[in-house]
CSV table of C-alpha atoms (C1' of nucleotides) in Angstrom, one decimal:
chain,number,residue,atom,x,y,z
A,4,UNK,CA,67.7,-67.5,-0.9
A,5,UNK,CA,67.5,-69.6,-4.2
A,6,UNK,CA,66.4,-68.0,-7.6
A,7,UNK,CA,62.6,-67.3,-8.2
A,8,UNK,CA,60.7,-70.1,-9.7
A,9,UNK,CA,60.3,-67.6,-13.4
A,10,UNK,CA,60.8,-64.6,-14.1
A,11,UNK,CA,57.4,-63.2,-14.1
A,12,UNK,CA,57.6,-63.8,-10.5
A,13,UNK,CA,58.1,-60.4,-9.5
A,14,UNK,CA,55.0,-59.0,-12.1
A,15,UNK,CA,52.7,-61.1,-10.4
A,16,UNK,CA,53.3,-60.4,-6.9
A,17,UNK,CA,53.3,-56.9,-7.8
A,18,UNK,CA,50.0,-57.1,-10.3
A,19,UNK,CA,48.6,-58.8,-6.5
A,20,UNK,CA,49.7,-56.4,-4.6
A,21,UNK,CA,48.0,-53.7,-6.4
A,22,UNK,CA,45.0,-55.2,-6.8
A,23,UNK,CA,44.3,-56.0,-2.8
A,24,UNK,CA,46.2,-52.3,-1.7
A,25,UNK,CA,43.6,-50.9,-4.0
A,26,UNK,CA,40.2,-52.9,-2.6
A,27,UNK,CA,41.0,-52.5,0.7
A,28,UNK,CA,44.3,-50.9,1.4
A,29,UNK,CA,48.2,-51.2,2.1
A,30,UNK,CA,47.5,-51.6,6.3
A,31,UNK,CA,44.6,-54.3,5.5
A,32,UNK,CA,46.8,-56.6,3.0
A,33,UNK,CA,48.8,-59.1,4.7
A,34,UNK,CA,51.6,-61.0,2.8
A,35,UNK,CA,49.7,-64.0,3.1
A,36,UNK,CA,46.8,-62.0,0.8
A,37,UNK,CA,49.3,-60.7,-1.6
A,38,UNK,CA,50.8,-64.1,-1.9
A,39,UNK,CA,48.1,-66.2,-2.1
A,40,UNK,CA,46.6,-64.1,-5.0
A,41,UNK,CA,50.3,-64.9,-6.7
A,42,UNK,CA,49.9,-68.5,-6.1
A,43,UNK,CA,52.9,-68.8,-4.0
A,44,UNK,CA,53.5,-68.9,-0.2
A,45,UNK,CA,54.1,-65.7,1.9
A,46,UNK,CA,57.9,-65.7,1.9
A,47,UNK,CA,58.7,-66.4,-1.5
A,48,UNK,CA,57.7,-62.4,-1.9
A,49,UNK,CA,60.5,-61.8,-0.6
A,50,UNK,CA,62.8,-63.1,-3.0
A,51,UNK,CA,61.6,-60.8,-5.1
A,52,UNK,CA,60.8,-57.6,-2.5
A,53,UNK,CA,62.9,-56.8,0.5
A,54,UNK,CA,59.7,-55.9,2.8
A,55,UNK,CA,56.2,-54.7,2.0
A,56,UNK,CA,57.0,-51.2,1.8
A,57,UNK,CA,59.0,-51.9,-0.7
A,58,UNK,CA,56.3,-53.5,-3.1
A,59,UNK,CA,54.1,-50.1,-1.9
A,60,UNK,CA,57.6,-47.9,-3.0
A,61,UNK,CA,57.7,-49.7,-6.2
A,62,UNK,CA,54.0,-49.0,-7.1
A,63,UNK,CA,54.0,-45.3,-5.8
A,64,UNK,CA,57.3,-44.1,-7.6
A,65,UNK,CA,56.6,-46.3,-10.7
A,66,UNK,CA,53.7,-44.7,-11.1
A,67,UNK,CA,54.9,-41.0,-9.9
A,68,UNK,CA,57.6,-41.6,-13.4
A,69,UNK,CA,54.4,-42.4,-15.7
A,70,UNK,CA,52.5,-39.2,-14.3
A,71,UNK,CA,55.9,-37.1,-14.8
A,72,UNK,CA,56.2,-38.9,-18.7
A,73,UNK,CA,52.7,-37.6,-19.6
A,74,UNK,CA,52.9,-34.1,-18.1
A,75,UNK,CA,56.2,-33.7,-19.1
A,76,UNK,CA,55.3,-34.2,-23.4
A,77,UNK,CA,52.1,-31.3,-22.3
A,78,UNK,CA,54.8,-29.1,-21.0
A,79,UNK,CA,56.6,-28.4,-24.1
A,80,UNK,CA,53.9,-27.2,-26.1
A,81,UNK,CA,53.7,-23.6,-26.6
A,82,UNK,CA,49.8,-23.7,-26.9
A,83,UNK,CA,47.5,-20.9,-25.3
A,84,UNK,CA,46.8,-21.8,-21.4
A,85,UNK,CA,43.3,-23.0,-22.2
A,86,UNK,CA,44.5,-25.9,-24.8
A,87,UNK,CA,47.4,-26.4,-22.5
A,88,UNK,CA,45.0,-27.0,-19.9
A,89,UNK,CA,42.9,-29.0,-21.2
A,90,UNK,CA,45.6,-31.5,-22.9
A,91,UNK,CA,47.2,-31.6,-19.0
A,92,UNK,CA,43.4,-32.7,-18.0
A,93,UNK,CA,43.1,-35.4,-21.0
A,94,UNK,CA,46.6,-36.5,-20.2
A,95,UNK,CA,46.3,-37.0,-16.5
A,96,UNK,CA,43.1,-38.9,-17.4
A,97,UNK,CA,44.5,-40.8,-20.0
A,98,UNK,CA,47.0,-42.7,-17.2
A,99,UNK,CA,44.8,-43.2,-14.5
A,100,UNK,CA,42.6,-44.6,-16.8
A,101,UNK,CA,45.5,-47.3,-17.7
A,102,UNK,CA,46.8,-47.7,-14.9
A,103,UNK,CA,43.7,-47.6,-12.5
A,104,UNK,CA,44.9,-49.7,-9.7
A,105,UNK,CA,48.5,-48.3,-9.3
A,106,UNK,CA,46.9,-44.7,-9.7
A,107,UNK,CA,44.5,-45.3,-6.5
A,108,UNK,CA,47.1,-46.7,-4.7
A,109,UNK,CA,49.2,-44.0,-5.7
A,110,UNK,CA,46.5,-41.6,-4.2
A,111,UNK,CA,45.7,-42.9,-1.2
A,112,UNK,CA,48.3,-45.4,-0.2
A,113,UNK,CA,51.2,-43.4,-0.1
A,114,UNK,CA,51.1,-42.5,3.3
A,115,UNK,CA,52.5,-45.4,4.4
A,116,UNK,CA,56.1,-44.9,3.0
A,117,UNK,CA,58.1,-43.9,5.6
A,118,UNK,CA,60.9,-41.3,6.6
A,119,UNK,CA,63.4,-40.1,3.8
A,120,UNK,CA,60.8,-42.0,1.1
A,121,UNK,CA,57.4,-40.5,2.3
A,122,UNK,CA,60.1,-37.3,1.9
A,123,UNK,CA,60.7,-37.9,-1.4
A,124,UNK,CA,57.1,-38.9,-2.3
A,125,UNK,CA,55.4,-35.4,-1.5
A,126,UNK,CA,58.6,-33.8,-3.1
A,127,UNK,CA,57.3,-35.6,-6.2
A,128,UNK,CA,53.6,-34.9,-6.0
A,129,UNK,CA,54.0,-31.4,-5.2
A,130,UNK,CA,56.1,-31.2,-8.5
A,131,UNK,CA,53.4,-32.8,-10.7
A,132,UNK,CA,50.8,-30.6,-9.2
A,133,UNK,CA,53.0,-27.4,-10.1
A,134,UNK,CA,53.0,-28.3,-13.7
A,135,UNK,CA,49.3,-27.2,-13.9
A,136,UNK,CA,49.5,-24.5,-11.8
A,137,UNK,CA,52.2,-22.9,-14.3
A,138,UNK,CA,49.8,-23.5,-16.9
A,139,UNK,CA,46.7,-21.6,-14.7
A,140,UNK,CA,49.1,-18.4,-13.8
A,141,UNK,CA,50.1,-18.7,-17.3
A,142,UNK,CA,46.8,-18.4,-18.3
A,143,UNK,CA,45.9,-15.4,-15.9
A,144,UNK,CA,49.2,-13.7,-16.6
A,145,UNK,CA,47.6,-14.3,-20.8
A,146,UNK,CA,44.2,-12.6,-19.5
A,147,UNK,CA,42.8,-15.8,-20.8
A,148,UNK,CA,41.8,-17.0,-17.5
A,149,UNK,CA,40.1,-15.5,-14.5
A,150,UNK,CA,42.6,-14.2,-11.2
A,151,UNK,CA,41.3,-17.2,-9.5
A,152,UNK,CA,43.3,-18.7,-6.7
A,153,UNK,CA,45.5,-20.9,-8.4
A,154,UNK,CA,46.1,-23.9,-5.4
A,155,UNK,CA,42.4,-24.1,-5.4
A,156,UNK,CA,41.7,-24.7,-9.4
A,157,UNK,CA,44.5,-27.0,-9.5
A,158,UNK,CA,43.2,-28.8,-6.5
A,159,UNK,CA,39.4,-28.9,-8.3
A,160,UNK,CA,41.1,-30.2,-11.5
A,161,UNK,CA,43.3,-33.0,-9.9
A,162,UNK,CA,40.6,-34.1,-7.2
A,163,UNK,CA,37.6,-34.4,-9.6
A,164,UNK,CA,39.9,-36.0,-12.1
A,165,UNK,CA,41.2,-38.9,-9.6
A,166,UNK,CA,38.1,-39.2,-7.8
A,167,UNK,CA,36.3,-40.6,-11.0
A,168,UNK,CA,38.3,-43.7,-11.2
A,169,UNK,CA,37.9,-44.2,-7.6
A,170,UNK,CA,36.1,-47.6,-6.5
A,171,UNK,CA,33.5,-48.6,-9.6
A,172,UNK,CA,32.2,-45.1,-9.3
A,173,UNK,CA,32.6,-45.1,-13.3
A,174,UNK,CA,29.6,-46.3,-14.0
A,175,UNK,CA,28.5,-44.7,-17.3
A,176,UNK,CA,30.0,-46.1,-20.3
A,177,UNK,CA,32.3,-43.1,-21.2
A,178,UNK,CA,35.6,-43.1,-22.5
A,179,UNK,CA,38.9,-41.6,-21.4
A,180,UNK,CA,37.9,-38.7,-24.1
A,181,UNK,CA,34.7,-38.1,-23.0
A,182,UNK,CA,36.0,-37.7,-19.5
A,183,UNK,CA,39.0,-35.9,-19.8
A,184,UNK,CA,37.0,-33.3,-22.3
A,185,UNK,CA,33.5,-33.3,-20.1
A,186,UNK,CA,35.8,-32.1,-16.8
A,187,UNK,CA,38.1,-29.6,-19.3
A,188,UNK,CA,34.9,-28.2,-20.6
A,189,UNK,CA,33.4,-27.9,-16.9
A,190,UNK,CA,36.7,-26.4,-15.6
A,191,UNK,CA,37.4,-24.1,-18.7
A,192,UNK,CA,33.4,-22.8,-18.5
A,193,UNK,CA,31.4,-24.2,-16.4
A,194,UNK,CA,28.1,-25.3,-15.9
A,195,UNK,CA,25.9,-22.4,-16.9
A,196,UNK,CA,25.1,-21.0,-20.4
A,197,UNK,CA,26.7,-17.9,-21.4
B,21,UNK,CA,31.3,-54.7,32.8
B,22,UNK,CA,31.2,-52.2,35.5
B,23,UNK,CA,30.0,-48.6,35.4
B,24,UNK,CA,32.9,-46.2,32.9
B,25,UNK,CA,34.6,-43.7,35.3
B,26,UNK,CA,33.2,-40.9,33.5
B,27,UNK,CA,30.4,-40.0,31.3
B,28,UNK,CA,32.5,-38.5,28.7
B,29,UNK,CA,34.3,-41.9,28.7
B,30,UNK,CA,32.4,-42.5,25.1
B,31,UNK,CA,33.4,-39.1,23.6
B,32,UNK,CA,37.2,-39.2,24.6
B,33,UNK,CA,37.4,-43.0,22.6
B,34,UNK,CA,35.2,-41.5,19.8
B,35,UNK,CA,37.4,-38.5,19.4
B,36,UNK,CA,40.6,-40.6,19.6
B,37,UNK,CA,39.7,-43.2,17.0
B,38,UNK,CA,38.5,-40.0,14.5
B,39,UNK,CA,41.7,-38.6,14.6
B,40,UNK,CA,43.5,-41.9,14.2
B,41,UNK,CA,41.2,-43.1,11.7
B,42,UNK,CA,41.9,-40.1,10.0
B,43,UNK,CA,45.7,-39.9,10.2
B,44,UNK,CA,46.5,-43.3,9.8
B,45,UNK,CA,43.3,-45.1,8.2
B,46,UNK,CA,40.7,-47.7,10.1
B,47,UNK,CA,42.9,-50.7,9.2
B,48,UNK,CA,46.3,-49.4,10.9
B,49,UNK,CA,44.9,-48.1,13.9
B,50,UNK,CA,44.8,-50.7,16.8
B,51,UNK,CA,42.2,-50.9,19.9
B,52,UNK,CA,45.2,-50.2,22.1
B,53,UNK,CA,46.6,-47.3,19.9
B,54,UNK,CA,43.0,-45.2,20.4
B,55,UNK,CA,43.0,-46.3,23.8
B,56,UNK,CA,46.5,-44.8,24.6
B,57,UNK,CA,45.4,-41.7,23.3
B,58,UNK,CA,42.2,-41.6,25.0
B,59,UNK,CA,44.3,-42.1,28.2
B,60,UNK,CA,42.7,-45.7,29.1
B,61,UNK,CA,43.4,-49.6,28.2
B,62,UNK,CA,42.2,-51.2,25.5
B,63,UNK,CA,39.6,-53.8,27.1
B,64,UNK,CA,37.8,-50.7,28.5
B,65,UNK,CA,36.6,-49.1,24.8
B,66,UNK,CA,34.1,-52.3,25.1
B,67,UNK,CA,32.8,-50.2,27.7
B,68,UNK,CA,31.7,-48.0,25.2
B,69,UNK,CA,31.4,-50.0,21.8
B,70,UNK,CA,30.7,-53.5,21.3
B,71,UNK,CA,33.8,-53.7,18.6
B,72,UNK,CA,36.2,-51.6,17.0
B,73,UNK,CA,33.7,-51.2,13.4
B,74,UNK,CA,31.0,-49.9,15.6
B,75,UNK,CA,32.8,-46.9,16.4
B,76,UNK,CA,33.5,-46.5,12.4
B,77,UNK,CA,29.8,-46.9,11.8
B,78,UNK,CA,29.1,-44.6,14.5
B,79,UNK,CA,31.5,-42.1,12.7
B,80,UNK,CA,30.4,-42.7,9.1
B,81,UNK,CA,26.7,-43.0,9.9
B,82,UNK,CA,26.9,-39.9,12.4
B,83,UNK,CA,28.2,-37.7,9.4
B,84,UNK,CA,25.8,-39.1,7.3
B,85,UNK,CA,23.2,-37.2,9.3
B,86,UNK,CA,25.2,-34.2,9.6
B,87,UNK,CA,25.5,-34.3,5.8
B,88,UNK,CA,21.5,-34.9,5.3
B,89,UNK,CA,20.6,-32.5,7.2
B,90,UNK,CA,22.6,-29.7,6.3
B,91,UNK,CA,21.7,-30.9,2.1
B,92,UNK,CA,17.9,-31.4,3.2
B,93,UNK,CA,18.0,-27.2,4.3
B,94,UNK,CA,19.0,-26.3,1.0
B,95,UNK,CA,16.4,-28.5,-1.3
B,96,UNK,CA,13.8,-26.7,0.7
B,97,UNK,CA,14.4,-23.6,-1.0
B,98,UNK,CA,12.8,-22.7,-4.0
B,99,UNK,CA,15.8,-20.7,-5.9
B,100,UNK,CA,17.2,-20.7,-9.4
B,101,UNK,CA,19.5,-23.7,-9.8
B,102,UNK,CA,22.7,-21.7,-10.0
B,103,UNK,CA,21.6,-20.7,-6.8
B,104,UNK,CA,21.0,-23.3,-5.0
B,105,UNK,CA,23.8,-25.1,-6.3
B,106,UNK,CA,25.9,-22.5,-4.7
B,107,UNK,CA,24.2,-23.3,-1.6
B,108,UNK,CA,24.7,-26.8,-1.8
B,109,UNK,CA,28.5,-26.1,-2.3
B,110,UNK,CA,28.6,-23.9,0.7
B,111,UNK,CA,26.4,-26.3,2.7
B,112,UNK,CA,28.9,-29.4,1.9
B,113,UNK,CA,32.1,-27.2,2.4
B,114,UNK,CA,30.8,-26.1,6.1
B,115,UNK,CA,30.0,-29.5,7.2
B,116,UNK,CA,33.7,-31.0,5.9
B,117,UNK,CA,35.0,-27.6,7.6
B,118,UNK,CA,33.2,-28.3,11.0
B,119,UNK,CA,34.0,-32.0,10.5
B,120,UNK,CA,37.1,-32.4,9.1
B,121,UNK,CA,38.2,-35.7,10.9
B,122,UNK,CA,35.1,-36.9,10.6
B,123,UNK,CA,34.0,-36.3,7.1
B,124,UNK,CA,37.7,-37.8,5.9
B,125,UNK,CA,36.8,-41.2,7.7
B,126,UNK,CA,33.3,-40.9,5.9
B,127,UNK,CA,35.1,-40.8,2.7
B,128,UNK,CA,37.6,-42.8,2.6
B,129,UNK,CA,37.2,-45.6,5.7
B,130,UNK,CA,33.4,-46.4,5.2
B,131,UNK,CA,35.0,-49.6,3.0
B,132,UNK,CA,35.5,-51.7,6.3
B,133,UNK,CA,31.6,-51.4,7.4
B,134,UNK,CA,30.9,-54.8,6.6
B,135,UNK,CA,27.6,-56.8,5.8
B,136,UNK,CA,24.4,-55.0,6.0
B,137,UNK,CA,25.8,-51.8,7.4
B,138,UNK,CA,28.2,-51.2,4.4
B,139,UNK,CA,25.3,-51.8,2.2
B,140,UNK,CA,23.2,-49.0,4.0
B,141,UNK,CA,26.2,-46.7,3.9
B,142,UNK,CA,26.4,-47.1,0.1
B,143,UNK,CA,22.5,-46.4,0.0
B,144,UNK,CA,23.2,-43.4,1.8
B,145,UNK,CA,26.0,-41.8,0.1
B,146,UNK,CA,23.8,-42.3,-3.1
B,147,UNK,CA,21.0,-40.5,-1.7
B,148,UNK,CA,23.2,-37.8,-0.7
B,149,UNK,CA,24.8,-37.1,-4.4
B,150,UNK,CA,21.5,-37.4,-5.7
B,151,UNK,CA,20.6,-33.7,-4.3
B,152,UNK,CA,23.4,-32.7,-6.3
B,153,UNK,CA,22.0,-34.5,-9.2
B,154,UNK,CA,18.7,-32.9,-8.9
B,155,UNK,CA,20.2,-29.4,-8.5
B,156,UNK,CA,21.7,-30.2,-11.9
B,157,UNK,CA,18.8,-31.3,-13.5
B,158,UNK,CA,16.9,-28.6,-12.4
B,159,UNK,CA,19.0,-26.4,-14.5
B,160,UNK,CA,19.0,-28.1,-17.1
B,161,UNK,CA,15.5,-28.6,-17.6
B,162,UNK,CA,15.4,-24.5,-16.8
B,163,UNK,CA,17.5,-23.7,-19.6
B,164,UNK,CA,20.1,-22.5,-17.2
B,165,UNK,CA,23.0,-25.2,-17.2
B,166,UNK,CA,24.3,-27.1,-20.6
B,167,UNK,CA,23.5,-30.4,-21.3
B,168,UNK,CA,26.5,-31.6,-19.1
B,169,UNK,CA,26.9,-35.4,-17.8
B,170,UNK,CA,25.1,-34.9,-14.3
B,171,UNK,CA,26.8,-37.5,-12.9
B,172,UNK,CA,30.4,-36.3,-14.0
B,173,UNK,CA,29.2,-32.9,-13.1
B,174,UNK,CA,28.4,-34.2,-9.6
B,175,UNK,CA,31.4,-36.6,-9.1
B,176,UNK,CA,34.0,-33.1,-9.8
B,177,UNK,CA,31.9,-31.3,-7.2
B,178,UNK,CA,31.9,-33.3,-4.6
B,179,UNK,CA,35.5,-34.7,-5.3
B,180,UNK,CA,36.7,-31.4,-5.2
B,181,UNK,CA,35.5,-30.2,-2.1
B,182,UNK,CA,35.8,-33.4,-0.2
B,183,UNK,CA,39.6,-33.3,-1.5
B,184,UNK,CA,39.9,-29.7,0.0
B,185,UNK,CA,40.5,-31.0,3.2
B,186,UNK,CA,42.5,-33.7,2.8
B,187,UNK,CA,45.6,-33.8,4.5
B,188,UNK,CA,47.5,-30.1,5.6
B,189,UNK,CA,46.6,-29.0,2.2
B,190,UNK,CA,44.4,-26.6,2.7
B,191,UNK,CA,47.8,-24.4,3.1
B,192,UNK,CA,46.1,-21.0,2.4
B,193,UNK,CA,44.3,-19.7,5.3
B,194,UNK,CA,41.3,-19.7,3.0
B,195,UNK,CA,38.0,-19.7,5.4
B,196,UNK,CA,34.9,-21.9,4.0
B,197,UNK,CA,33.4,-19.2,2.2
B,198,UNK,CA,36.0,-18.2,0.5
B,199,UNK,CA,36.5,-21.5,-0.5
B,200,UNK,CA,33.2,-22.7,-1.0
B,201,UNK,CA,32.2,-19.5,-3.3
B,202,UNK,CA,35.2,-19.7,-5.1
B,203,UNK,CA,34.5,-23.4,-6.3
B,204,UNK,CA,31.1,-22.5,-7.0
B,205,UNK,CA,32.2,-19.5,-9.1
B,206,UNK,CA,34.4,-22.2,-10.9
B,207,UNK,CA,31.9,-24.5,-11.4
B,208,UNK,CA,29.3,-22.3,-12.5
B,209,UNK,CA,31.4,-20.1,-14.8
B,210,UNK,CA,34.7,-22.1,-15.2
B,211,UNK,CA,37.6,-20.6,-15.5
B,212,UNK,CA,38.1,-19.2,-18.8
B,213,UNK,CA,36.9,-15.6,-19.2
B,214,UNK,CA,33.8,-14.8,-20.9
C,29,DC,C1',37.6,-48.9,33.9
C,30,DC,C1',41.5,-52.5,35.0
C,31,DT,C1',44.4,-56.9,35.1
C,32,DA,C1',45.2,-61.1,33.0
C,33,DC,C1',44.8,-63.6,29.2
C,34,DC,C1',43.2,-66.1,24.6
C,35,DG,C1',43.7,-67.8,19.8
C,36,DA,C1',44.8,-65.8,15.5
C,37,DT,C1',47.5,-63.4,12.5
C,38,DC,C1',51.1,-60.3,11.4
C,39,DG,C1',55.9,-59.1,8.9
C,40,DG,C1',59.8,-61.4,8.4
C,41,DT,C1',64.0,-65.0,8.9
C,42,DA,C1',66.6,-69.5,8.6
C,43,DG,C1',67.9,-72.7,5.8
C,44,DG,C1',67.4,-75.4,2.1
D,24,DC,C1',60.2,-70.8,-4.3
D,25,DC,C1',59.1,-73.9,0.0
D,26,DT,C1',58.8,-75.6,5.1
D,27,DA,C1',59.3,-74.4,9.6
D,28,DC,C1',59.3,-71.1,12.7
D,29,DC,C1',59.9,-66.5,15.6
D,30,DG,C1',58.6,-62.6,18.5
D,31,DA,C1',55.2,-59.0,18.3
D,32,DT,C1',50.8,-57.5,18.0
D,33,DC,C1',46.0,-57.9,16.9
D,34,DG,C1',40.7,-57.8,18.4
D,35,DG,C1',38.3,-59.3,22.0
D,36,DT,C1',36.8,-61.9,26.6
D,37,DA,C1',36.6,-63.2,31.7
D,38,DG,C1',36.0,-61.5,35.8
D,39,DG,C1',36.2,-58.2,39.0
DNA sequence: CCTACCGATCGGTAGG
DNA sequence: CCTACCGATCGGTAGG
């Protein structure tokens, strides 16, 4: 119940607890791993984090606010659908490329919240993902884009966007740039010639 | 080590642990939870499987097969590469439709194969994409695809139909055609109109 | 396929 | 932030 040894505590159980939820997974990462990476023992954590799920809550909304941030500033433009689009894409990109652990926790973790949190938590996601369907009907209603079905794009965008960061699967040099505009140009007109 | 009551013994467990795997991931499932559900005790599953990561491996490396074979039918074909990258799409989509369970415990819980076995899985999973790579070669060396990144090309396929049936949200009552073709179209033409 | 049971480890608390 | 510790649960074994 005393005070925390510094104040950095807190950063570095939570810069652990990232990094092992991300290798192998919130259900596989004891306290013990989380605070062993800190350099402290398994109950100081909890000077600093009520329970476990906590530390997971802290990651997944933290990161939720980051993803809202960066959409958010795309939003307001009144560009055409297609730059819209593809400044949505680079965005998106642009965070889970800086925050690469927290985003694949964020991805795949979050199941582990539980009751009125896990609530709030797909509440969230389901109003980031909304942002770029607005911008895919917007594009359709335009006649810019094609009357595809809109859940689906969205779905290819965000899926081939967050899978790339996944595990070391990056294994070309490329930079966010390259990334974000190789997948906008795919999206925006795919992979044959004209 | 006597006799299992019943030959389907094996299949109940395997069926059991896919669907808990699935729902809940390889690390939070417990012997005794997929025993419950398969309507035995725990100690009998090592009737069946000698531990609880041989009946992941039997899971990941069974849809391995599923995949190869199914990939294998469409690089006999001697099509154009738009083609038979359409094929390919339709061919992953109906295995992960047929599979569901399965194929989400190939994705995402092949991490706690351990040792050799995890190192074979990787192996495999790289064969696999590199069909997809080939495909995209192929067109490119035709004069039929642009100069894309093959390997982003072939990470935002796959990711985006292995994300399809993630979770409840495939919420449409889309059927694997219709999802398969319409990805394809995607792919192949993007989403802008011409 | 079951009962009985093992050592190890889990998330978390008491108390300083 | 630490030591000492708790009840619960884990994967797995012995033996039938």
């Amino acid at each position: 119940m005393a005070a925390p040894k510094t104040s950095e505590g807190k950063e570095v159980i939570r810069k652990s607890a990232r990094q092992m939820f991300r290798e192998r997974g919130y259900a596989a990462t004891s306290m013990r791993d989380i605070a062993r990476a800190a350099g402290m023992e398994a109950p100081s954590i909890y000077s600093h984090f009520a329970s476990k799920e906590k530390i997971l809550h802290e990651i997944c909304f933290g990161m939720a606010q980051v993803f809202f941030e960066a959409i958010d500033e795309v939003m307001k433009s009144d560009s055409a659908a297609s730059e819209k689009l593809r400044a949505a894409i680079l965005s998106h990109a642009q965070v889970i490329h800086q925050h690469t652990e927290e985003s694949n926790v964020f991805f795949h973790e979050w199941i582990f919240l539980s009751g009125p949190d896990l609530m709030a938590f797909k509440k969230l996601r389901s109003n980031y993902e909304k942002n770029f369907r607005l911008i895919i009907e917007q594009g359709i209603r335009e006649g810019l884009f094609k009357n595809v079905n809109v859940r689906l794009a969205t779905f290819t965008i965000l899926s081939s966007l967050n899978g790339i960061y996944e595990l070391n699967s990056n294994q070309d040099k490329l930079n966010v740039a390259e990334i974000g505009n190789t997948i906008a140009d795919l999206i925006l007109n795919g992979i044959q010639k004209p």
